[in-house]
Amino acid sequence: MNIAFLGLGRMGTAMARLLLQSGHSVTVWNRTPQAAAPLVAEGGIHASSIRDAVAHCDIACTMFADDDATEAVVFGRPGNESNSLLRAMPKPAVHLAHGTLSVALSKRLAAAHAEAGQGYVAAPVFGRPNIAAAGRLWVVASGKAVALDRAQPVMKALGRGVTVVGNEPWQAHAFKLGGNMLISAMVQSLSESFVYAEAQGLDRSVFLETINEALFQSPMYANYGKLMLHPPEHAGGTIAVGAKDTRLLREAAAEAHVRLGLADYLQQQFDAAIADGMEQVDWAVGQYRMAQIASKPKS
């Protein structure tokens, strides 16, 4: 297939590389052109504009960190709307939105693509950049049946599984936000457990290994726990992203007239971490640091 891939951060680069390795023709675009160089060296085609990237594609994949960046690419910037995915993508093509977006924006994208006669599938992914590089992402997708069928070869090339969760694209983005809240809740519970274990003179690594083996038997607990105890050189996801995703979840919950007390608490933790200068610290590492700070008696 002819695929356009827009958004070449660490996740996007890893995902575009998987598509190249699967034999697809991949045209890449990024706001900073130098990010495309490694993929071009591996057979990718560099496009100098959004319009050129998507003009002849079968599938257009976007992978951006937030709503604002996604909107700028899909709808174009004021005064330059012609250089946009919506204006330039062929009618038979399908837009696959891989980023973690708000439910509100996902609904807006669905309406805009429907009006333009184009396909749209929400296809956010679970996994960090190292998981993407290993081809182990899990794709959560929703959209109309015709668009989903066309997008299946791309989604299957990105990881170890695809789950279709609904007919309305926004449902996949709602699903992804719910999953991310569970990760944050797990990290918070691990953080406070580590604080407790250390206060009791217990080895945190032994505590993690034994509790996980005895109770959870979960690679998520094992991997995130090790990451928290041995912070990585490069953040897989940042506190800023965690705060954004929690805010989007709470907005979607409020729109559905439900209140989530745990999400409210997690938002407070993320906001406190940002106020403490941890915005770009690894998501899990930052939560652990905040738990350590909160455990100290107030003078």
mmCIF file of N, CA, C and O in Angstrom, residues 248-299:
data_model
loop_
_atom_site.group_PDB
_atom_site.id
_atom_site.type_symbol
_atom_site.label_atom_id
_atom_site.label_comp_id
_atom_site.label_asym_id
_atom_site.label_seq_id
_atom_site.Cartn_x
_atom_site.Cartn_y
_atom_site.Cartn_z
ATOM 1 N N LEU A 248 -7.869 14.736 29.537
ATOM 2 C CA LEU A 248 -8.796 14.360 28.461
ATOM 3 C C LEU A 248 -9.792 13.301 28.938
ATOM 4 O O LEU A 248 -10.968 13.337 28.564
ATOM 5 N N LEU A 249 -9.322 12.360 29.746
ATOM 6 C CA LEU A 249 -10.222 11.345 30.307
ATOM 7 C C LEU A 249 -11.288 11.998 31.172
ATOM 8 O O LEU A 249 -12.477 11.662 31.082
ATOM 9 N N ARG A 250 -10.894 12.944 32.021
ATOM 10 C CA ARG A 250 -11.845 13.589 32.924
ATOM 11 C C ARG A 250 -12.845 14.434 32.138
ATOM 12 O O ARG A 250 -14.022 14.523 32.496
ATOM 13 N N GLU A 251 -12.384 15.049 31.046
ATOM 14 C CA GLU A 251 -13.299 15.814 30.198
ATOM 15 C C GLU A 251 -14.329 14.893 29.555
ATOM 16 O O GLU A 251 -15.520 15.220 29.500
ATOM 17 N N ALA A 252 -13.882 13.736 29.061
ATOM 18 C CA ALA A 252 -14.808 12.773 28.438
ATOM 19 C C ALA A 252 -15.783 12.228 29.474
ATOM 20 O O ALA A 252 -16.973 12.037 29.186
ATOM 21 N N ALA A 253 -15.296 11.982 30.692
ATOM 22 C CA ALA A 253 -16.170 11.487 31.761
ATOM 23 C C ALA A 253 -17.222 12.531 32.116
ATOM 24 O O ALA A 253 -18.400 12.210 32.299
ATOM 25 N N ALA A 254 -16.796 13.780 32.210
ATOM 26 C CA ALA A 254 -17.734 14.855 32.541
ATOM 27 C C ALA A 254 -18.794 15.007 31.466
ATOM 28 O O ALA A 254 -19.976 15.230 31.764
ATOM 29 N N GLU A 255 -18.385 14.850 30.204
ATOM 30 C CA GLU A 255 -19.338 14.935 29.097
ATOM 31 C C GLU A 255 -20.378 13.821 29.191
ATOM 32 O O GLU A 255 -21.532 13.994 28.780
ATOM 33 N N ALA A 256 -19.964 12.676 29.742
ATOM 34 C CA ALA A 256 -20.878 11.537 29.912
ATOM 35 C C ALA A 256 -21.584 11.571 31.270
ATOM 36 O O ALA A 256 -22.272 10.612 31.630
ATOM 37 N N HIS A 257 -21.362 12.657 32.023
ATOM 38 C CA HIS A 257 -22.032 12.880 33.318
ATOM 39 C C HIS A 257 -21.639 11.850 34.372
ATOM 40 O O HIS A 257 -22.470 11.370 35.140
ATOM 41 N N VAL A 258 -20.336 11.480 34.386
ATOM 42 C CA VAL A 258 -19.822 10.629 35.455
ATOM 43 C C VAL A 258 -18.585 11.292 36.064
ATOM 44 O O VAL A 258 -17.862 12.038 35.385
ATOM 45 N N ARG A 259 -18.374 11.012 37.346
ATOM 46 C CA ARG A 259 -17.210 11.548 38.044
ATOM 47 C C ARG A 259 -16.320 10.395 38.474
ATOM 48 O O ARG A 259 -16.796 9.381 38.972
ATOM 49 N N LEU A 260 -15.021 10.547 38.280
ATOM 50 C CA LEU A 260 -14.055 9.512 38.602
ATOM 51 C C LEU A 260 -13.099 10.051 39.670
ATOM 52 O O LEU A 260 -12.173 10.806 39.365
ATOM 53 N N GLY A 261 -13.324 9.641 40.916
ATOM 54 C CA GLY A 261 -12.535 10.178 42.018
ATOM 55 C C GLY A 261 -11.057 9.857 41.910
ATOM 56 O O GLY A 261 -10.205 10.701 42.217
ATOM 57 N N LEU A 262 -10.718 8.648 41.440
ATOM 58 C CA LEU A 262 -9.317 8.279 41.294
ATOM 59 C C LEU A 262 -8.643 9.134 40.226
ATOM 60 O O LEU A 262 -7.497 9.573 40.381
ATOM 61 N N ALA A 263 -9.351 9.377 39.129
ATOM 62 C CA ALA A 263 -8.792 10.230 38.074
ATOM 63 C C ALA A 263 -8.552 11.645 38.592
ATOM 64 O O ALA A 263 -7.557 12.287 38.237
ATOM 65 N N ASP A 264 -9.457 12.140 39.428
ATOM 66 C CA ASP A 264 -9.271 13.469 40.019
ATOM 67 C C ASP A 264 -7.996 13.505 40.856
ATOM 68 O O ASP A 264 -7.215 14.468 40.800
ATOM 69 N N TYR A 265 -7.776 12.453 41.643
ATOM 70 C CA TYR A 265 -6.569 12.384 42.479
ATOM 71 C C TYR A 265 -5.306 12.314 41.620
ATOM 72 O O TYR A 265 -4.307 13.002 41.888
ATOM 73 N N LEU A 266 -5.330 11.487 40.562
ATOM 74 C CA LEU A 266 -4.181 11.375 39.678
ATOM 75 C C LEU A 266 -3.864 12.705 39.000
ATOM 76 O O LEU A 266 -2.700 13.068 38.842
ATOM 77 N N GLN A 267 -4.916 13.438 38.627
ATOM 78 C CA GLN A 267 -4.694 14.754 38.022
ATOM 79 C C GLN A 267 -3.965 15.679 38.992
ATOM 80 O O GLN A 267 -3.051 16.423 38.597
ATOM 81 N N GLN A 268 -4.341 15.627 40.253
ATOM 82 C CA GLN A 268 -3.661 16.438 41.270
ATOM 83 C C GLN A 268 -2.181 16.062 41.354
ATOM 84 O O GLN A 268 -1.320 16.933 41.480
ATOM 85 N N GLN A 269 -1.885 14.772 41.282
ATOM 86 C CA GLN A 269 -0.492 14.319 41.351
ATOM 87 C C GLN A 269 0.307 14.804 40.141
ATOM 88 O O GLN A 269 1.442 15.270 40.282
ATOM 89 N N PHE A 270 -0.276 14.689 38.960
ATOM 90 C CA PHE A 270 0.408 15.148 37.755
ATOM 91 C C PHE A 270 0.632 16.661 37.797
ATOM 92 O O PHE A 270 1.720 17.153 37.458
ATOM 93 N N ASP A 271 -0.388 17.394 38.207
ATOM 94 C CA ASP A 271 -0.263 18.849 38.266
ATOM 95 C C ASP A 271 0.805 19.268 39.272
ATOM 96 O O ASP A 271 1.573 20.211 39.036
ATOM 97 N N ALA A 272 0.865 18.557 40.393
ATOM 98 C CA ALA A 272 1.883 18.854 41.404
ATOM 99 C C ALA A 272 3.278 18.559 40.863
ATOM 100 O O ALA A 272 4.234 19.304 41.130
ATOM 101 N N ALA A 273 3.409 17.487 40.103
ATOM 102 C CA ALA A 273 4.706 17.140 39.519
ATOM 103 C C ALA A 273 5.162 18.204 38.526
ATOM 104 O O ALA A 273 6.341 18.591 38.499
ATOM 105 N N ILE A 274 4.238 18.690 37.730
ATOM 106 C CA ILE A 274 4.574 19.746 36.774
ATOM 107 C C ILE A 274 4.975 21.017 37.512
ATOM 108 O O ILE A 274 5.965 21.683 37.157
ATOM 109 N N ALA A 275 4.248 21.354 38.564
ATOM 110 C CA ALA A 275 4.585 22.540 39.368
ATOM 111 C C ALA A 275 5.960 22.384 40.013
ATOM 112 O O ALA A 275 6.638 23.389 40.285
ATOM 113 N N ASP A 276 6.391 21.137 40.225
ATOM 114 C CA ASP A 276 7.698 20.865 40.838
ATOM 115 C C ASP A 276 8.799 20.732 39.787
ATOM 116 O O ASP A 276 9.904 20.296 40.103
ATOM 117 N N GLY A 277 8.493 21.067 38.521
ATOM 118 C CA GLY A 277 9.496 21.057 37.467
ATOM 119 C C GLY A 277 9.733 19.720 36.798
ATOM 120 O O GLY A 277 10.744 19.524 36.121
ATOM 121 N N MET A 278 8.810 18.773 36.928
ATOM 122 C CA MET A 278 9.005 17.430 36.375
ATOM 123 C C MET A 278 8.287 17.204 35.044
ATOM 124 O O MET A 278 8.077 16.059 34.639
ATOM 125 N N GLU A 279 7.913 18.227 34.357
ATOM 126 C CA GLU A 279 7.091 18.101 33.159
ATOM 127 C C GLU A 279 7.660 17.112 32.146
ATOM 128 O O GLU A 279 6.925 16.336 31.538
ATOM 129 N N GLN A 280 8.991 17.119 31.959
ATOM 130 C CA GLN A 280 9.609 16.258 30.952
ATOM 131 C C GLN A 280 10.242 14.997 31.546
ATOM 132 O O GLN A 280 10.931 14.265 30.850
ATOM 133 N N VAL A 281 10.014 14.757 32.838
ATOM 134 C CA VAL A 281 10.490 13.534 33.482
ATOM 135 C C VAL A 281 9.619 12.366 33.019
ATOM 136 O O VAL A 281 8.436 12.531 32.705
ATOM 137 N N ASP A 282 10.205 11.172 32.975
ATOM 138 C CA ASP A 282 9.436 9.982 32.594
ATOM 139 C C ASP A 282 8.172 9.879 33.447
ATOM 140 O O ASP A 282 8.192 10.100 34.658
ATOM 141 N N TRP A 283 7.094 9.526 32.801
ATOM 142 C CA TRP A 283 5.762 9.440 33.419
ATOM 143 C C TRP A 283 5.795 8.650 34.726
ATOM 144 O O TRP A 283 5.405 9.145 35.791
ATOM 145 N N ALA A 284 6.266 7.403 34.670
ATOM 146 C CA ALA A 284 6.258 6.544 35.856
ATOM 147 C C ALA A 284 7.265 7.013 36.897
ATOM 148 O O ALA A 284 6.992 6.995 38.100
ATOM 149 N N VAL A 285 8.427 7.441 36.447
ATOM 150 C CA VAL A 285 9.459 7.916 37.366
ATOM 151 C C VAL A 285 8.969 9.154 38.115
ATOM 152 O O VAL A 285 9.170 9.292 39.326
ATOM 153 N N GLY A 286 8.302 10.044 37.408
ATOM 154 C CA GLY A 286 7.775 11.251 38.043
ATOM 155 C C GLY A 286 6.714 10.949 39.085
ATOM 156 O O GLY A 286 6.690 11.561 40.160
ATOM 157 N N GLN A 287 5.829 10.011 38.788
ATOM 158 C CA GLN A 287 4.816 9.632 39.778
ATOM 159 C C GLN A 287 5.476 9.071 41.040
ATOM 160 O O GLN A 287 5.047 9.364 42.168
ATOM 161 N N TYR A 288 6.519 8.266 40.858
ATOM 162 C CA TYR A 288 7.219 7.695 42.008
ATOM 163 C C TYR A 288 7.884 8.798 42.836
ATOM 164 O O TYR A 288 7.820 8.803 44.069
ATOM 165 N N ARG A 289 8.508 9.734 42.154
ATOM 166 C CA ARG A 289 9.154 10.841 42.878
ATOM 167 C C ARG A 289 8.138 11.642 43.674
ATOM 168 O O ARG A 289 8.408 12.062 44.807
ATOM 169 N N MET A 290 6.964 11.847 43.099
ATOM 170 C CA MET A 290 5.935 12.597 43.823
ATOM 171 C C MET A 290 5.458 11.823 45.041
ATOM 172 O O MET A 290 5.184 12.417 46.095
ATOM 173 N N ALA A 291 5.358 10.508 44.932
ATOM 174 C CA ALA A 291 4.978 9.692 46.080
ATOM 175 C C ALA A 291 6.041 9.792 47.177
ATOM 176 O O ALA A 291 5.718 9.837 48.381
ATOM 177 N N GLN A 292 7.312 9.813 46.781
ATOM 178 C CA GLN A 292 8.387 9.948 47.761
ATOM 179 C C GLN A 292 8.323 11.303 48.471
ATOM 180 O O GLN A 292 8.494 11.402 49.682
ATOM 181 N N ILE A 293 8.054 12.356 47.679
ATOM 182 C CA ILE A 293 7.946 13.702 48.265
ATOM 183 C C ILE A 293 6.763 13.772 49.221
ATOM 184 O O ILE A 293 6.858 14.315 50.329
ATOM 185 N N ALA A 294 5.642 13.205 48.789
ATOM 186 C CA ALA A 294 4.422 13.267 49.628
ATOM 187 C C ALA A 294 4.577 12.475 50.911
ATOM 188 O O ALA A 294 3.868 12.745 51.895
ATOM 189 N N SER A 295 5.496 11.494 50.943
ATOM 190 C CA SER A 295 5.649 10.666 52.125
ATOM 191 C C SER A 295 6.422 11.349 53.249
ATOM 192 O O SER A 295 6.399 10.891 54.392
ATOM 193 N N LYS A 296 7.108 12.442 52.930
ATOM 194 C CA LYS A 296 7.913 13.126 53.937
ATOM 195 C C LYS A 296 7.013 13.932 54.869
ATOM 196 O O LYS A 296 6.099 14.635 54.407
ATOM 197 N N PRO A 297 7.248 13.830 56.182
ATOM 198 C CA PRO A 297 6.438 14.605 57.133
ATOM 199 C C PRO A 297 6.577 16.091 56.867
ATOM 200 O O PRO A 297 7.671 16.583 56.548
ATOM 201 N N LYS A 298 5.476 16.804 56.941
ATOM 202 C CA LYS A 298 5.502 18.243 56.725
ATOM 203 C C LYS A 298 5.978 18.935 58.002
ATOM 204 O O LYS A 298 5.527 18.637 59.092
ATOM 205 N N SER A 299 6.922 19.868 57.832
ATOM 206 C CA SER A 299 7.456 20.580 58.995
ATOM 207 C C SER A 299 6.523 21.681 59.434
ATOM 208 O O SER A 299 5.717 22.168 58.679
#
